[in-house]
Structure formats: C-alpha cells, structure tokens
Coordinates of C-alpha atoms in Angstrom, one line a residue:
M5 CA 146.6 14.3 20.4
N6 CA 148.7 11.3 19.1
L7 CA 147.9 9.9 15.6
K8 CA 146.3 6.4 17.2
K9 CA 144.1 8.3 19.1
R10 CA 142.9 10.8 16.2
N11 CA 142.4 7.8 14.2
E12 CA 140.4 6.0 16.9
L13 CA 138.2 9.0 17.4
I14 CA 137.6 9.5 13.8
A15 CA 136.5 5.7 13.5
I16 CA 134.1 6.3 16.6
I17 CA 132.3 9.4 14.7
K18 CA 132.0 7.5 11.6
I19 CA 130.4 4.7 13.3
T20 CA 128.4 7.2 15.2
A21 CA 127.3 8.6 12.0
A22 CA 126.5 5.4 10.2
V23 CA 124.4 4.3 13.6
L24 CA 122.5 7.8 13.6
A25 CA 121.8 7.3 9.8
T26 CA 120.4 3.8 10.3
A27 CA 118.4 4.8 13.4
F28 CA 116.7 7.9 11.5
A29 CA 115.8 5.8 8.5
L30 CA 114.2 3.3 10.7
A31 CA 112.3 5.7 12.4
F32 CA 111.3 7.3 9.5
L33 CA 109.7 3.8 8.0
I34 CA 108.2 3.1 11.3
G35 CA 106.8 6.6 11.9
T36 CA 105.0 6.5 8.3
S37 CA 102.7 3.6 7.7
C38 CA 104.1 1.1 5.2
G39 CA 107.0 2.9 4.3
V40 CA 104.9 5.4 2.3
P41 CA 105.7 9.0 3.8
G42 CA 102.5 11.0 4.8
E43 CA 99.7 10.9 2.3
P44 CA 100.4 9.9 -1.0
N45 CA 99.3 12.2 -3.8
T46 CA 98.8 9.5 -6.7
A47 CA 96.6 6.7 -7.3
D48 CA 99.4 4.8 -7.6
G49 CA 100.9 5.9 -4.0
W50 CA 97.7 5.0 -2.7
F51 CA 97.7 1.5 -4.2
R52 CA 101.1 0.9 -3.0
K53 CA 100.3 1.8 0.6
G54 CA 97.0 -0.2 0.4
K55 CA 99.1 -3.3 -1.0
A56 CA 101.6 -3.0 2.0
Y57 CA 98.7 -3.0 4.3
A58 CA 97.1 -6.1 2.5
D59 CA 100.2 -7.6 2.9
D60 CA 100.3 -7.2 6.6
E61 CA 96.8 -8.4 6.6
V62 CA 95.5 -5.0 7.9
Y63 CA 92.4 -5.2 5.5
G64 CA 90.6 -2.3 6.6
K65 CA 93.2 0.3 6.0
A66 CA 93.9 -1.7 3.0
I67 CA 90.2 -1.0 1.5
E68 CA 90.8 2.6 2.5
C69 CA 93.7 3.0 0.5
F70 CA 92.4 1.1 -2.5
S71 CA 89.5 3.3 -2.3
K72 CA 91.4 6.5 -2.5
A73 CA 93.5 5.2 -5.3
M74 CA 90.1 4.6 -7.1
S75 CA 88.8 8.0 -6.1
L76 CA 91.9 9.4 -8.2
D77 CA 91.9 6.8 -11.0
P78 CA 88.0 5.2 -11.4
E79 CA 89.9 2.9 -14.1
F80 CA 92.6 1.4 -11.8
A81 CA 91.8 -2.2 -12.2
E82 CA 94.1 -3.7 -9.9
A83 CA 92.9 -1.3 -7.1
Y84 CA 89.6 -3.0 -7.5
S85 CA 91.0 -6.4 -7.8
Y86 CA 92.9 -5.9 -4.4
R87 CA 89.9 -4.2 -2.5
G88 CA 87.9 -7.3 -3.6
F89 CA 90.5 -9.3 -2.1
C90 CA 90.2 -7.5 1.0
Y91 CA 86.6 -7.9 1.1
F92 CA 86.9 -11.8 0.3
W93 CA 89.3 -12.2 3.5
M94 CA 86.9 -9.8 5.6
V95 CA 83.9 -11.9 4.5
Q96 CA 81.9 -9.2 2.9
Y97 CA 81.2 -11.5 -0.1
E98 CA 78.6 -8.9 -1.9
K99 CA 81.3 -6.1 -1.9
A100 CA 84.3 -8.4 -3.0
L101 CA 81.9 -9.5 -5.9
A102 CA 81.2 -5.9 -6.9
D103 CA 85.0 -5.0 -7.0
F104 CA 86.2 -8.3 -8.7
E105 CA 83.3 -7.6 -11.7
M106 CA 84.5 -4.0 -11.9
A107 CA 88.0 -5.3 -12.0
L108 CA 87.2 -7.4 -15.3
K109 CA 85.0 -4.9 -16.8
I110 CA 87.8 -2.5 -16.8
G111 CA 90.6 -5.0 -17.5
V112 CA 92.9 -6.8 -15.4
D113 CA 96.2 -8.4 -16.4
H114 CA 95.1 -11.7 -15.2
P115 CA 91.6 -12.2 -15.5
E116 CA 91.7 -15.9 -14.7
E117 CA 92.7 -15.2 -11.0
I118 CA 89.6 -12.6 -10.6
H119 CA 87.3 -15.4 -12.1
F120 CA 88.8 -17.8 -9.6
Y121 CA 88.2 -15.7 -6.5
I122 CA 84.7 -15.0 -8.1
G123 CA 84.3 -18.6 -7.9
R124 CA 85.8 -19.0 -4.3
T125 CA 83.3 -16.0 -3.3
Y126 CA 80.3 -17.9 -4.8
F127 CA 81.7 -21.2 -3.2
K128 CA 81.8 -19.4 0.2
M129 CA 78.1 -18.1 -0.2
G130 CA 76.9 -21.4 -1.0
N131 CA 76.2 -20.6 -4.6
Y132 CA 77.8 -23.5 -6.1
E133 CA 76.2 -23.1 -10.0
E134 CA 77.7 -19.8 -10.4
A135 CA 81.0 -20.9 -8.5
V136 CA 81.4 -23.7 -11.1
T137 CA 80.7 -21.0 -13.9
S138 CA 83.5 -18.8 -12.6
F139 CA 86.0 -21.7 -12.3
T140 CA 85.1 -22.7 -15.7
N141 CA 85.9 -19.3 -16.7
A142 CA 89.3 -19.2 -15.2
I143 CA 89.9 -22.5 -16.6
E144 CA 89.3 -21.3 -20.2
I145 CA 91.9 -18.7 -19.9
N146 CA 94.4 -20.7 -18.2
K147 CA 94.1 -24.4 -18.4
E148 CA 97.6 -25.1 -16.4
I149 CA 96.4 -24.4 -13.2
A150 CA 95.3 -27.5 -11.3
E151 CA 93.5 -25.6 -8.6
Y152 CA 90.8 -24.3 -10.8
Y153 CA 90.1 -27.7 -11.7
Y154 CA 90.0 -28.8 -8.3
K155 CA 87.5 -26.0 -6.9
R156 CA 85.4 -26.7 -9.8
G157 CA 85.1 -30.1 -8.9
A158 CA 84.2 -29.3 -5.3
S159 CA 81.7 -26.7 -6.6
Y160 CA 79.9 -29.8 -8.2

C-alpha cells in the first residue's frame, strides 16, 4: 500500500471514529430524559432533571422530579419554588400557593420573585386583595422591578 492511500485510510478511520463518538453521545442524551442518565440518586440530581423538564414545559414530569428531590431533601426551597411554578402554569393554583409558601418558609435566594408569583396566583384566582399584598411584599424587597408595580396596580 502506498503512502498516499495509507494516509487517506487513516484519515477516513479518524473521521469515522469522530462521527461514531458523536452519534453515541447524542444517542445517550436522547435515550436518557433531559440528558440526566438513569435515575438520579440525589436531591440535586432530581432537581436538575425537573428543571430540564420545566424548561421544556413538560410540567407533569417536572413536578414528579421536584417531588422526588423534596422527598430526599425536605428543606430544598428551590424545588418547592419550581414545583410551584409548574403548578401555576398548569392552573393548579392552590397547590402552587402551598409550594410558594413553603419555599418562603424554608428560605429562598430571591423571595421577591416568590411573592410576585403568589400575587400572580391570587390575581388569577380573582383574590385581588391578597394579590395587592403579595405584590407589595415583592416591592418592599426589590423596588427596582416595574412589573411588580404594574401588577399591583392592575390588582387594585
């Protein structure tokens, strides 16, 4: 075999190997939900899996994942927040409120966002007085967000 054909054959083998490696990686990601292999064994793993489902608006699956995260870590405030968001978008307002309240009780990094969503939930339920209170709570924490004022005004 001459040198030119040998080099061509080596190049073809390298390209084929790269294509196969990419194909296997893609098949792995597609074959596992949300790119998280198998069943996570940590609260954070279930949270990340749930967040990926929520980002894709697959709220039922996301709720399952957040619930599993909370069963492993009952103090996982962000899991309560995100499950509350999912319930909100699924128009299950009572469940959303319960999760938002629990997230606030445990302590979240951005409580003003939770107060804002509590306000939105009450607004959707037609409970405008509670909505005003919740939007006011959000404003007291962060006075810079115009939407908080807008939604409070709409609630009045």
